[in-house]
Coordinates of C-alpha atoms in Angstrom, one line a residue:
M1 CA 0.0 0.0 0.0
A2 CA 2.7 2.4 1.0
V3 CA 4.8 1.5 -2.1
V4 CA 1.9 2.2 -4.4
A5 CA 1.3 5.6 -2.8
A6 CA 4.9 6.5 -2.9
A7 CA 5.4 5.4 -6.5
Y8 CA 2.4 7.4 -7.6
V9 CA 3.4 10.6 -5.8
A10 CA 7.0 10.3 -7.2
T11 CA 5.6 9.9 -10.8
A12 CA 3.3 12.9 -10.4
A13 CA 6.0 15.0 -8.9
A14 CA 8.2 14.3 -11.9
G15 CA 5.9 16.3 -14.1
G16 CA 3.5 13.5 -14.3
G17 CA 6.2 11.2 -15.8
Y18 CA 5.8 12.9 -19.2
S19 CA 9.5 13.2 -20.1
P20 CA 10.9 10.4 -22.4
Q21 CA 13.7 9.8 -19.9
F22 CA 11.3 9.2 -17.0
R23 CA 9.1 6.9 -19.1
A24 CA 12.1 4.8 -20.3
A25 CA 13.4 4.6 -16.7
A26 CA 10.0 3.6 -15.4
A27 CA 9.6 0.9 -18.1
L28 CA 13.0 -0.4 -17.3
L29 CA 12.2 -0.5 -13.6
V30 CA 8.8 -2.3 -13.8
W31 CA 10.1 -4.9 -16.3
A32 CA 13.2 -5.5 -14.1
A33 CA 10.9 -6.1 -11.2
V34 CA 9.0 -8.7 -13.3
I35 CA 12.2 -10.5 -14.2
A36 CA 13.5 -10.4 -10.6
G37 CA 10.3 -11.7 -9.1
L38 CA 9.9 -14.5 -11.6
A39 CA 13.6 -15.5 -11.4
L40 CA 13.6 -15.5 -7.6
G41 CA 10.1 -17.0 -7.2
V42 CA 8.9 -14.2 -4.9
W43 CA 5.6 -13.6 -6.6
P44 CA 2.5 -15.7 -5.8
R45 CA 2.5 -18.8 -7.8
A46 CA -1.1 -18.3 -9.0
R47 CA -2.5 -19.3 -12.3
I48 CA -3.2 -16.2 -14.4
P49 CA -6.9 -15.9 -15.3
R50 CA -7.6 -16.0 -19.0
R51 CA -9.2 -12.6 -19.0
A52 CA -5.8 -11.1 -17.8
L53 CA -4.1 -12.8 -20.8
I54 CA -6.7 -11.3 -23.1
A55 CA -6.4 -7.8 -21.7
G56 CA -2.6 -8.0 -21.6
G57 CA -2.6 -9.3 -25.1
G58 CA -4.3 -6.1 -26.2
L59 CA -1.5 -4.0 -24.7
L60 CA 1.1 -6.4 -26.1
A61 CA -0.5 -6.0 -29.6
M62 CA -0.4 -2.2 -29.3
T63 CA 3.3 -2.4 -28.3
V64 CA 4.2 -4.7 -31.2
L65 CA 2.3 -2.6 -33.7
A66 CA 4.1 0.6 -32.5
G67 CA 7.4 -1.1 -32.8
L68 CA 6.6 -2.5 -36.3
S69 CA 5.4 0.9 -37.4
M70 CA 9.1 2.0 -37.3
T71 CA 9.3 0.4 -40.8
W72 CA 6.7 2.8 -42.3
A73 CA 6.5 5.8 -39.9
A74 CA 7.8 9.1 -41.0
D75 CA 9.7 9.5 -37.7
Q76 CA 11.3 6.2 -36.7
G77 CA 12.6 7.7 -33.5
A78 CA 9.1 8.8 -32.4
A79 CA 7.7 5.3 -33.2
F80 CA 10.3 3.7 -31.1
T81 CA 9.6 6.1 -28.2
E82 CA 5.9 5.2 -28.4
A83 CA 6.7 1.5 -28.4
V84 CA 8.7 2.0 -25.2
R85 CA 5.9 4.0 -23.7
T86 CA 3.4 1.3 -24.4
S87 CA 5.8 -1.4 -23.2
G88 CA 6.0 0.5 -19.9
Y89 CA 2.2 0.3 -19.4
L90 CA 2.3 -3.4 -20.4
G91 CA 5.1 -4.0 -17.8
L92 CA 3.0 -2.3 -15.1
F93 CA 0.0 -4.4 -16.1
A94 CA 2.1 -7.6 -16.0
L95 CA 3.7 -6.7 -12.7
V96 CA 0.4 -6.0 -10.9
V97 CA -1.2 -9.2 -12.3
I98 CA 1.6 -11.6 -11.3
A99 CA 2.6 -9.8 -8.0
S100 CA -0.9 -9.6 -6.5
P101 CA -2.3 -12.5 -4.4
A102 CA -6.0 -13.2 -4.4
G103 CA -8.1 -10.6 -2.6
S104 CA -5.4 -7.9 -2.5
A105 CA -7.1 -5.4 -4.8
R106 CA -8.4 -3.4 -1.8
L107 CA -4.9 -2.7 -0.6
W108 CA -3.8 -1.5 -4.0
L109 CA -6.8 0.8 -4.2
V110 CA -6.2 2.2 -0.8
G111 CA -2.6 2.9 -1.7
L112 CA -3.7 4.6 -4.9
A113 CA -6.1 6.7 -2.9
F114 CA -3.4 7.9 -0.5
G115 CA -1.2 8.8 -3.6
L116 CA -4.0 10.7 -5.3
V117 CA -5.0 12.6 -2.1
T118 CA -1.3 13.5 -1.6
V119 CA -1.1 14.9 -5.1
S120 CA -4.3 16.9 -4.6
A121 CA -2.9 18.4 -1.5
L122 CA 0.3 19.3 -3.3
A123 CA -1.7 20.8 -6.1
L124 CA -3.7 23.0 -3.7
G125 CA -0.6 23.8 -1.8
S126 CA 1.0 25.3 -4.9
R127 CA -1.9 27.7 -5.2
I128 CA -2.3 28.5 -1.4
Y129 CA 1.5 28.8 -0.7
P130 CA 3.1 29.3 -4.1
S131 CA 6.5 30.3 -2.5
L132 CA 6.9 26.7 -1.3
F133 CA 6.6 25.4 -4.9
P134 CA 8.9 27.7 -7.0
H135 CA 9.2 25.3 -9.9
Q136 CA 5.8 25.6 -11.6
D137 CA 6.7 25.5 -15.2
L138 CA 3.4 26.8 -16.6
A139 CA 3.7 29.9 -14.4
T140 CA 6.6 31.0 -16.6
F141 CA 4.8 30.6 -19.9
L142 CA 1.2 31.5 -18.9
P143 CA 1.5 34.1 -16.0
G144 CA -1.9 35.6 -16.7
L145 CA -3.7 32.3 -17.0
L146 CA -2.6 29.7 -14.4
R147 CA -5.2 27.0 -14.3
L148 CA -4.1 24.6 -11.6
S149 CA -1.7 22.1 -13.1
Y150 CA 1.0 21.4 -10.6
P151 CA 2.6 18.9 -10.2
L152 CA 1.6 17.3 -13.5
N153 CA 2.2 20.5 -15.5
Y154 CA -1.1 20.0 -17.5
W155 CA -4.4 21.0 -16.0
N156 CA -6.6 18.5 -17.9
A157 CA -4.3 15.6 -16.8
L158 CA -4.5 16.8 -13.2
G159 CA -8.2 17.2 -13.5
G160 CA -8.5 13.6 -14.7
C161 CA -6.5 12.4 -11.7
M162 CA -8.7 14.5 -9.3
A163 CA -11.8 12.9 -10.8
L164 CA -10.3 9.5 -10.1
A165 CA -9.6 10.6 -6.6
V166 CA -13.2 11.7 -5.9
V167 CA -14.6 8.5 -7.3
L168 CA -12.2 6.4 -5.2
L169 CA -12.9 8.4 -2.0
T170 CA -16.6 8.1 -2.6
W171 CA -16.3 4.4 -2.7
L172 CA -14.0 4.3 0.3
G173 CA -16.6 6.4 2.2
A174 CA -19.0 3.5 1.8
H175 CA -16.7 0.5 1.9
A176 CA -13.5 1.4 3.8
T177 CA -12.7 -0.9 6.7
G178 CA -13.9 0.7 10.0
R179 CA -16.0 3.7 10.8
A180 CA -12.9 5.9 11.0
G181 CA -11.7 4.9 7.6
R182 CA -15.0 5.7 6.0
A183 CA -15.2 9.1 7.8
L184 CA -11.6 10.0 6.7
A185 CA -12.4 9.1 3.1
V186 CA -15.4 11.5 3.1
A187 CA -13.4 14.2 4.9
A188 CA -10.7 14.0 2.2
G189 CA -13.2 14.1 -0.7
P190 CA -13.5 17.9 -1.0
V191 CA -9.7 18.3 -1.4
P192 CA -9.4 16.8 -4.9
A193 CA -12.9 18.2 -5.7
L194 CA -11.6 21.7 -5.2
A195 CA -8.5 21.0 -7.1
L196 CA -10.6 19.7 -10.0
Y197 CA -12.5 22.9 -10.0
L198 CA -9.4 25.0 -10.2
T199 CA -8.1 23.0 -13.2
S200 CA -11.3 24.1 -15.1
S201 CA -11.2 20.8 -16.9
R202 CA -14.6 20.1 -18.5
G203 CA -13.4 16.6 -19.6
A204 CA -12.5 15.7 -16.0
V205 CA -16.0 16.9 -14.8
V206 CA -17.6 14.6 -17.4
A207 CA -15.3 11.8 -16.4
L208 CA -16.2 12.3 -12.8
A209 CA -19.9 12.1 -13.6
V210 CA -19.4 8.9 -15.6
G211 CA -17.3 7.3 -12.8
L212 CA -19.9 8.2 -10.1
G213 CA -22.7 7.0 -12.3
V214 CA -21.0 3.6 -12.9
L215 CA -20.2 3.4 -9.2
L216 CA -23.9 3.8 -8.2
A217 CA -25.1 1.6 -11.0
V218 CA -22.9 -1.4 -10.1
G219 CA -23.0 -1.0 -6.4
P220 CA -23.3 -2.6 -3.9
G221 CA -24.1 -0.4 -0.9
R222 CA -25.8 2.3 -2.9
V223 CA -27.3 4.0 0.2
R224 CA -23.9 4.4 1.8
L225 CA -22.3 5.4 -1.5
L226 CA -25.0 8.0 -2.0
A227 CA -24.7 9.3 1.5
G228 CA -21.0 9.8 1.3
G229 CA -21.2 11.2 -2.2
L230 CA -23.8 13.8 -1.1
L231 CA -21.5 14.8 1.8
I232 CA -18.5 15.2 -0.5
G233 CA -20.6 17.0 -3.0
A234 CA -22.1 19.4 -0.5
G235 CA -18.7 20.2 1.0
S236 CA -17.2 20.7 -2.5
A237 CA -20.1 22.9 -3.6
L238 CA -19.6 25.1 -0.5
L239 CA -15.9 25.4 -1.3
V240 CA -16.5 26.3 -4.9
A241 CA -19.0 28.9 -3.9
L242 CA -16.5 30.5 -1.5
A243 CA -13.8 30.3 -4.1
G244 CA -16.1 32.1 -6.5
T245 CA -15.7 35.3 -4.4
R246 CA -11.9 35.1 -4.4
E247 CA -10.8 35.8 -8.0
A248 CA -7.1 36.0 -7.4
F249 CA -7.1 32.6 -5.8
V250 CA -9.2 31.0 -8.5
D251 CA -7.7 32.5 -11.5
G252 CA -4.1 32.0 -10.4
R253 CA -3.1 35.6 -10.2
L254 CA -0.5 34.8 -7.6
D255 CA 1.1 38.2 -7.9
A256 CA -2.1 40.0 -6.9
T257 CA -2.1 41.8 -3.5
A258 CA -5.1 39.8 -2.3
A259 CA -3.8 36.4 -3.3
P260 CA -2.0 35.4 -0.1
A261 CA -5.0 36.3 2.2
Q262 CA -7.4 34.6 -0.1
G263 CA -5.3 31.5 -0.2
R264 CA -5.2 31.3 3.6
E265 CA -9.0 31.9 3.8
M266 CA -9.6 29.0 1.4
L267 CA -7.2 26.7 3.4
L268 CA -9.2 27.5 6.6
A269 CA -12.5 26.8 4.8
L270 CA -11.2 23.6 3.3
L271 CA -10.1 22.3 6.7
L272 CA -13.4 23.2 8.3
V273 CA -15.5 21.7 5.5
A274 CA -13.4 18.5 5.5
A275 CA -13.8 18.2 9.3
G276 CA -17.5 18.8 9.1
A277 CA -18.0 16.2 6.3
G278 CA -16.0 13.6 8.1
A279 CA -17.8 14.2 11.4
L280 CA -21.2 13.9 9.8
R281 CA -20.2 10.7 8.0
L282 CA -19.0 9.3 11.4
A283 CA -22.2 10.3 13.1
V284 CA -24.5 8.6 10.5
D285 CA -22.3 5.5 10.1
R286 CA -24.4 3.1 12.2
P287 CA -27.8 4.4 11.1
L288 CA -26.7 4.0 7.4
A289 CA -25.6 0.4 8.1
R290 CA -29.2 -0.4 9.3
L291 CA -31.0 1.6 6.7
T292 CA -32.7 -0.3 3.9
V293 CA -34.5 1.2 0.9
P294 CA -37.8 -0.5 -0.3
R295 CA -37.6 -1.7 -3.9
G296 CA -40.5 0.7 -4.9
L297 CA -38.8 3.7 -3.4
A298 CA -35.5 2.8 -5.1
L299 CA -37.2 2.5 -8.5
A300 CA -39.0 5.8 -8.0
A301 CA -35.7 7.5 -7.1
W302 CA -34.0 6.1 -10.2
S303 CA -36.9 7.1 -12.4
T304 CA -36.8 10.6 -11.0
L305 CA -33.0 10.8 -11.6
A306 CA -33.5 9.6 -15.2
V307 CA -36.2 12.3 -15.8
A308 CA -34.0 15.0 -14.3
L309 CA -31.1 13.9 -16.6
V310 CA -33.3 14.1 -19.7
V311 CA -34.6 17.5 -18.6
G312 CA -31.1 18.7 -18.0
V313 CA -29.9 17.5 -21.4
V314 CA -32.8 19.3 -23.1
A315 CA -32.3 22.5 -21.1
A316 CA -28.6 22.5 -22.1
D317 CA -29.6 22.8 -25.8
P318 CA -27.3 20.1 -27.2
A319 CA -27.5 21.4 -30.8
K320 CA -26.2 24.8 -29.8
R321 CA -23.5 23.2 -27.7
L322 CA -22.5 21.0 -30.5
N323 CA -22.1 24.0 -32.8
G324 CA -20.1 25.7 -30.2
F325 CA -17.9 22.6 -29.8
K326 CA -17.3 22.5 -33.6
A327 CA -16.4 26.1 -33.9
P328 CA -12.7 27.1 -34.1
P329 CA -11.4 28.3 -30.8
A330 CA -11.5 32.1 -30.3
P331 CA -8.6 33.9 -28.5
S332 CA -9.2 34.7 -24.9
L333 CA -8.8 38.4 -24.3
D334 CA -9.2 38.4 -20.5
S335 CA -8.2 35.7 -18.1
R336 CA -10.3 37.1 -15.3
R337 CA -13.0 34.7 -14.2
F338 CA -11.7 32.2 -16.7
V339 CA -12.0 29.1 -14.5
A340 CA -15.6 29.6 -13.8
T341 CA -16.7 30.7 -17.3
H342 CA -14.6 28.0 -19.1
L343 CA -16.4 25.2 -17.2
T344 CA -19.7 26.2 -18.7
S345 CA -18.6 27.3 -22.1
P346 CA -19.5 25.1 -25.1
G347 CA -16.3 25.6 -27.0
G348 CA -14.2 22.5 -27.9
A349 CA -10.8 24.3 -27.7
G350 CA -9.9 22.9 -31.1
R351 CA -10.8 19.2 -30.3
Y352 CA -13.2 19.0 -33.2
Q353 CA -10.4 20.0 -35.5
F354 CA -7.8 17.8 -33.8
W355 CA -10.1 14.7 -34.0
G356 CA -11.0 15.5 -37.6
A357 CA -7.3 15.5 -38.6
G358 CA -6.8 12.2 -36.8
L359 CA -9.7 10.7 -38.7
D360 CA -8.3 12.0 -41.9
A361 CA -5.0 10.3 -41.1
F362 CA -6.8 7.1 -40.5
R363 CA -8.5 7.3 -43.8
S364 CA -5.2 7.7 -45.5
E365 CA -3.9 4.4 -44.0
P366 CA -6.9 2.6 -42.5
L367 CA -5.2 -0.8 -41.8
R368 CA -1.8 0.1 -40.4
G369 CA -2.0 3.8 -39.6
I370 CA 0.6 6.5 -40.3
G371 CA 2.9 5.1 -37.7
A372 CA 3.3 5.6 -33.9
G373 CA 4.1 9.1 -33.0
G374 CA 3.1 10.4 -36.4
Y375 CA 0.2 12.6 -35.5
E376 CA 2.3 15.7 -34.8
T377 CA 3.8 15.8 -38.3
W378 CA 0.4 14.9 -39.9
W379 CA -1.3 17.8 -38.0
A380 CA 1.5 20.2 -39.0
Q381 CA 1.0 19.4 -42.6
H382 CA -2.8 18.8 -42.8
G383 CA -4.3 20.5 -39.7
S384 CA -6.7 23.3 -40.0
L385 CA -5.5 25.6 -37.2
A386 CA -2.3 27.5 -36.7
Y387 CA -1.6 25.5 -33.5
F388 CA 1.4 23.4 -32.5
V389 CA -0.3 20.1 -31.6
R390 CA 1.6 16.9 -30.7
D391 CA -1.4 14.7 -29.8
A392 CA -4.9 14.2 -31.1
H393 CA -6.4 14.8 -27.6
S394 CA -8.2 11.4 -27.8
L395 CA -6.6 8.0 -27.3
P396 CA -9.1 6.2 -29.6
V397 CA -8.7 8.8 -32.4
E398 CA -4.9 8.9 -32.1
T399 CA -4.7 5.1 -32.0
L400 CA -6.8 5.0 -35.2
A401 CA -4.6 7.6 -36.9
E402 CA -1.2 6.1 -35.9
L403 CA -1.9 2.3 -35.7
G404 CA -5.0 2.0 -37.8
V405 CA -8.0 -0.3 -37.2
L406 CA -5.7 -3.0 -35.8
G407 CA -4.4 -0.7 -33.1
L408 CA -8.0 0.4 -32.2
L409 CA -9.0 -3.3 -31.9
A410 CA -6.0 -4.0 -29.7
L411 CA -7.0 -1.0 -27.4
L412 CA -10.6 -2.3 -27.3
V413 CA -9.4 -5.8 -26.4
F414 CA -7.4 -4.3 -23.5
L415 CA -10.3 -2.2 -22.1
G416 CA -12.9 -4.9 -22.9
G417 CA -10.9 -7.6 -21.1
A418 CA -10.7 -5.3 -18.1
V419 CA -14.4 -4.8 -18.1
A420 CA -15.1 -8.5 -18.5
G421 CA -12.7 -9.2 -15.7
G422 CA -14.6 -6.8 -13.4
I423 CA -17.9 -8.3 -14.3
A424 CA -16.6 -11.8 -13.7
A425 CA -15.0 -10.9 -10.4
R426 CA -18.2 -9.2 -9.2
A427 CA -20.2 -12.3 -9.9
S428 CA -17.6 -14.7 -8.4
H429 CA -18.3 -13.9 -4.7
P430 CA -20.5 -11.4 -2.8
R431 CA -17.4 -10.1 -1.0
A432 CA -15.8 -9.3 -4.4
G433 CA -18.6 -7.0 -5.4
P434 CA -17.5 -3.7 -3.7
V435 CA -13.9 -3.9 -5.1
A436 CA -15.1 -4.9 -8.5
G437 CA -17.6 -2.0 -8.5
A438 CA -14.9 0.4 -7.6
G439 CA -12.6 -0.9 -10.3
L440 CA -15.2 -0.6 -13.0
A441 CA -16.1 2.9 -11.9
L442 CA -12.4 4.0 -12.0
L443 CA -11.9 2.3 -15.3
A444 CA -14.9 4.2 -16.8
C445 CA -13.7 7.5 -15.3
G446 CA -10.1 7.1 -16.6
A447 CA -11.2 5.8 -20.0
T448 CA -13.5 8.8 -20.4
T449 CA -10.7 11.2 -19.7
A450 CA -8.4 9.4 -22.1
A451 CA -11.1 9.6 -24.8
V452 CA -11.2 13.5 -24.7
E453 CA -7.6 14.2 -23.6
W454 CA -4.0 13.1 -24.2
T455 CA -3.7 11.5 -20.7
W456 CA -2.2 8.4 -22.4
E457 CA 1.0 10.5 -22.7
V458 CA 1.1 11.3 -19.0
P459 CA 1.8 8.2 -16.8
A460 CA 0.5 9.8 -13.6
A461 CA -2.9 10.2 -15.4
F462 CA -3.0 6.9 -17.3
A463 CA -1.1 4.4 -15.1
P464 CA -4.0 4.3 -12.6
L465 CA -6.2 3.0 -15.3
V466 CA -3.7 0.3 -16.2
L467 CA -3.3 -0.6 -12.6
V468 CA -7.1 -0.9 -12.1
A469 CA -7.4 -3.0 -15.3
A470 CA -4.8 -5.4 -13.9
L471 CA -6.6 -5.6 -10.6
L472 CA -9.9 -6.4 -12.3
C473 CA -8.4 -9.1 -14.6
G474 CA -5.9 -10.7 -12.3
P475 CA -6.1 -12.7 -9.1
A476 CA -6.2 -9.5 -6.9
G477 CA -9.9 -8.9 -7.7
L478 CA -10.9 -12.4 -6.5
V479 CA -11.7 -13.2 -2.9
V480 CA -10.2 -16.6 -3.3
A481 CA -7.6 -17.8 -5.8
P482 CA -8.7 -19.8 -8.8
A483 CA -9.0 -23.6 -8.5
A484 CA -5.8 -24.0 -10.5
A485 CA -3.9 -21.6 -8.3
H486 CA -1.0 -24.0 -7.7
K487 CA -0.6 -25.0 -11.3
P488 CA 1.1 -22.0 -12.9
R489 CA 1.7 -22.1 -16.6
F490 CA 5.4 -22.8 -17.0
G491 CA 5.4 -21.8 -20.7
L492 CA 3.7 -18.5 -19.9
G493 CA 6.4 -17.7 -17.3
I494 CA 9.2 -18.4 -19.9
A495 CA 7.4 -16.3 -22.5
T496 CA 6.9 -13.5 -20.0
L497 CA 10.7 -13.6 -19.1
G498 CA 11.5 -13.4 -22.8
L499 CA 9.2 -10.5 -23.4
A500 CA 10.6 -8.7 -20.3
W501 CA 14.2 -9.0 -21.5
I502 CA 13.2 -7.5 -24.9
A503 CA 11.4 -4.7 -23.1
V504 CA 14.3 -4.1 -20.8
I505 CA 16.7 -3.8 -23.7
A506 CA 14.4 -1.4 -25.6
A507 CA 13.9 0.8 -22.5
T508 CA 17.7 0.8 -21.8
I509 CA 18.3 2.0 -25.4
A510 CA 15.7 4.7 -25.1
L511 CA 17.0 5.8 -21.7
V512 CA 20.7 6.0 -22.7
A513 CA 19.8 7.8 -25.9
E514 CA 17.7 10.4 -24.0
V515 CA 20.4 10.9 -21.4
K516 CA 23.1 11.4 -24.0
L517 CA 20.9 13.9 -25.9
S518 CA 20.2 15.8 -22.7
D519 CA 24.0 15.8 -21.9
S520 CA 24.7 17.1 -25.4
R521 CA 22.3 19.9 -25.1
A522 CA 23.6 20.8 -21.7
A523 CA 27.2 20.8 -22.9
A524 CA 26.2 23.0 -25.9
R525 CA 24.5 25.5 -23.6
R526 CA 27.7 25.9 -21.5
G527 CA 29.8 26.2 -24.6
D528 CA 31.6 22.8 -24.4
L529 CA 31.0 21.9 -28.1
K530 CA 33.5 19.0 -28.0
A531 CA 31.6 17.2 -25.3
A532 CA 28.3 18.2 -27.0
A533 CA 29.4 16.5 -30.2
S534 CA 30.7 13.4 -28.3
D535 CA 27.4 13.0 -26.5
A536 CA 25.4 13.4 -29.7
L537 CA 27.5 10.8 -31.4
A538 CA 26.9 8.4 -28.5
A539 CA 23.2 9.0 -28.8
R540 CA 23.4 8.3 -32.5
A541 CA 25.3 5.1 -31.9
V542 CA 22.7 3.8 -29.4
A543 CA 19.6 4.8 -31.5
P544 CA 20.9 5.1 -35.2
W545 CA 17.3 4.9 -36.5
S546 CA 16.3 8.2 -34.8
G547 CA 16.7 11.5 -36.5
T548 CA 17.0 13.5 -33.3
P549 CA 20.7 12.6 -32.5
W550 CA 21.6 13.4 -36.1
L551 CA 19.9 16.8 -35.9
Q552 CA 21.6 17.6 -32.6
L553 CA 24.9 16.6 -34.1
A554 CA 24.2 19.0 -37.1
L555 CA 23.5 21.9 -34.7
V556 CA 26.7 21.3 -32.7
R557 CA 28.8 21.0 -35.9
E558 CA 27.3 24.2 -37.2
R559 CA 28.3 26.0 -34.0
R560 CA 31.8 24.6 -34.4
G561 CA 31.9 26.0 -38.0
D562 CA 31.9 22.6 -39.7
L563 CA 29.2 23.4 -42.2
A564 CA 29.9 20.4 -44.4
G565 CA 29.7 18.0 -41.5
A566 CA 26.6 19.8 -40.3
R567 CA 24.9 19.4 -43.7
R568 CA 25.7 15.7 -43.8
A569 CA 24.3 15.2 -40.3
A570 CA 21.2 17.2 -41.2
D571 CA 20.6 15.2 -44.4
A572 CA 20.9 12.0 -42.3
A573 CA 18.3 13.4 -39.9
A574 CA 16.0 14.1 -42.8
A575 CA 16.4 10.6 -44.1
R576 CA 15.1 9.3 -40.8
D577 CA 12.5 12.0 -40.1
A578 CA 11.5 13.3 -43.5
E579 CA 8.3 15.1 -42.5
D580 CA 9.7 17.2 -39.7
S581 CA 9.7 20.8 -40.9
Q582 CA 12.3 21.8 -38.3
V583 CA 14.8 19.5 -39.9
W584 CA 14.3 21.2 -43.3
L585 CA 14.6 24.6 -41.8
V586 CA 18.0 23.7 -40.4
I587 CA 19.0 22.4 -43.8
T588 CA 17.8 25.7 -45.3
R589 CA 19.9 27.7 -42.9
L590 CA 23.0 25.5 -43.5
A591 CA 22.5 25.8 -47.3
V592 CA 22.3 29.6 -47.1
R593 CA 25.5 29.7 -45.0
A594 CA 27.2 27.5 -47.5
G595 CA 26.1 29.7 -50.5
D596 CA 23.9 26.9 -51.9
V597 CA 20.9 29.1 -53.0
Q598 CA 19.1 26.4 -55.0
G599 CA 19.5 23.9 -52.2
A600 CA 18.2 26.4 -49.7
R601 CA 15.1 27.1 -51.8
R602 CA 14.3 23.4 -52.2
A603 CA 14.6 22.9 -48.4
L604 CA 12.5 25.9 -47.6
R605 CA 9.8 24.8 -50.0
R606 CA 9.8 21.4 -48.3
A607 CA 9.6 23.0 -44.8
R608 CA 6.7 25.2 -46.0
M609 CA 4.8 22.2 -47.4
L610 CA 5.2 20.3 -44.2
N611 CA 4.0 23.1 -42.0
P612 CA 2.1 25.6 -44.1
R613 CA 0.4 27.4 -41.1
S614 CA 3.6 28.1 -39.3
P615 CA 4.0 31.7 -38.3
L616 CA 7.4 31.6 -40.0
F617 CA 5.7 31.4 -43.3
A618 CA 2.9 34.0 -42.6
P619 CA 3.0 36.9 -45.0
T620 CA 4.6 40.0 -43.5
K621 CA 2.7 43.2 -43.3
P622 CA 4.1 46.1 -45.4

């Protein structure tokens, strides 16, 4: 439990684990743990359920497809990076499945809850006492619009994590062991809820609604779930209302005179609301345990809720909101009150255009896709907005674009296997019902966020979904081990070891290449061009298929005055990443410096074709 919490907080604190170095190191670590556990025989010798093999097979298929796409992707290095990323998720899935004894899912979920609550406290702390958190990257780039994003450095990813936290705490408020545990879960609920509001993430709000809806639908203990949810919701609504009167705090204007006082006021309010919610949950614990709801009353309540939802949908005017979602994003002229107004705005922030470009990419290569990591260059060439966009802001759409229909089928196999595992675990034993219900709700919440955001790229936001899928599919979600628990598949163990070693080698290559590239850039910044060239050559030797080390080498050689060597390296980068406009811009500059006017014109035309909406190519005003 403590290990899960600590690992999650460490991942979140490392910028959500977004950097290629972190992802490669994490993949290396989880697969090394799989190898060590299997070799030393420390993991439970349980027979892996078939549904875990199916779900894991989906992730394995995505990994293999990403790796194979290096043979047709425009950027071989990006495809390799994506294969390593997916292998890291596969390693986490495998580790949780084989390391979890029967009935241990609750401990994993409690550890995840501790980690999520800790991250929510850090996030709010960065807004209440910003001087204690000086390294908030987005504050440098967006000083006038600081939606809460620390420590993940992306507000929508943080919002998705906070939605998971609220769903998990609502479940623990009904099913935690002991009255104190249930009360503490409810008391902690308003913390991530307030953090979610400050992210102004509409996708996270939708994911929260989906997660809570699934939690109530699959049960059990709906009365206790509803009671705890209402207490968390009431406390959260009060905090949001109080925050609405404190603009400097909500809008992230940390340099405003009123910001420190408003932060302290919100901290005091948060502590009081949390204490009140926890005390009320403790007071009603025994009456709730004895309370039963007649079937007729429950049916009437569900009917009323359904009618209210229909009325709410009609009142929201879906047609108008759809038109607003499809419209190109308009520039925001004033960041004041942005958090509150953004949550209710119908605009899609460009998602309609991002998804459309992804579907266009899929139509161009429906079977195999354009190659893992290829969306960025496709958008630059074919997108409809003058935005730099790296991801399609939707895991299904990006998977379709980059890995084709086979990739989407693999993703659906992974998610479908997890859902089937949760349903089977729920039916296996009455005591497995609560944990299975929580897992299905968390899976629905996380999958909803991934469907409208690029949380797949942020391990702190997507790894909880992988962990929950492994709990639902593996022995951990079962109260007792399967009948064949003491008959592990020997062949499966050997195959897992082989796969683990391949993944370890790939992750090591990715890690060494990224470290050497980072060292080269650092050496170039301090003026040590000899060391910078040496490190770039080392990165090239480790990952010769990637264009990035070649481009770095070209830049270093240019600074050293070796224009001929720089052009050779830049041409090699273009051969490996032919659709990156930046590579062709470097070639253009090198050709100009060498006096090759025709070569410069050809390279510039190529760069313009690959990124026609770049501000670099915008017509200048007379």
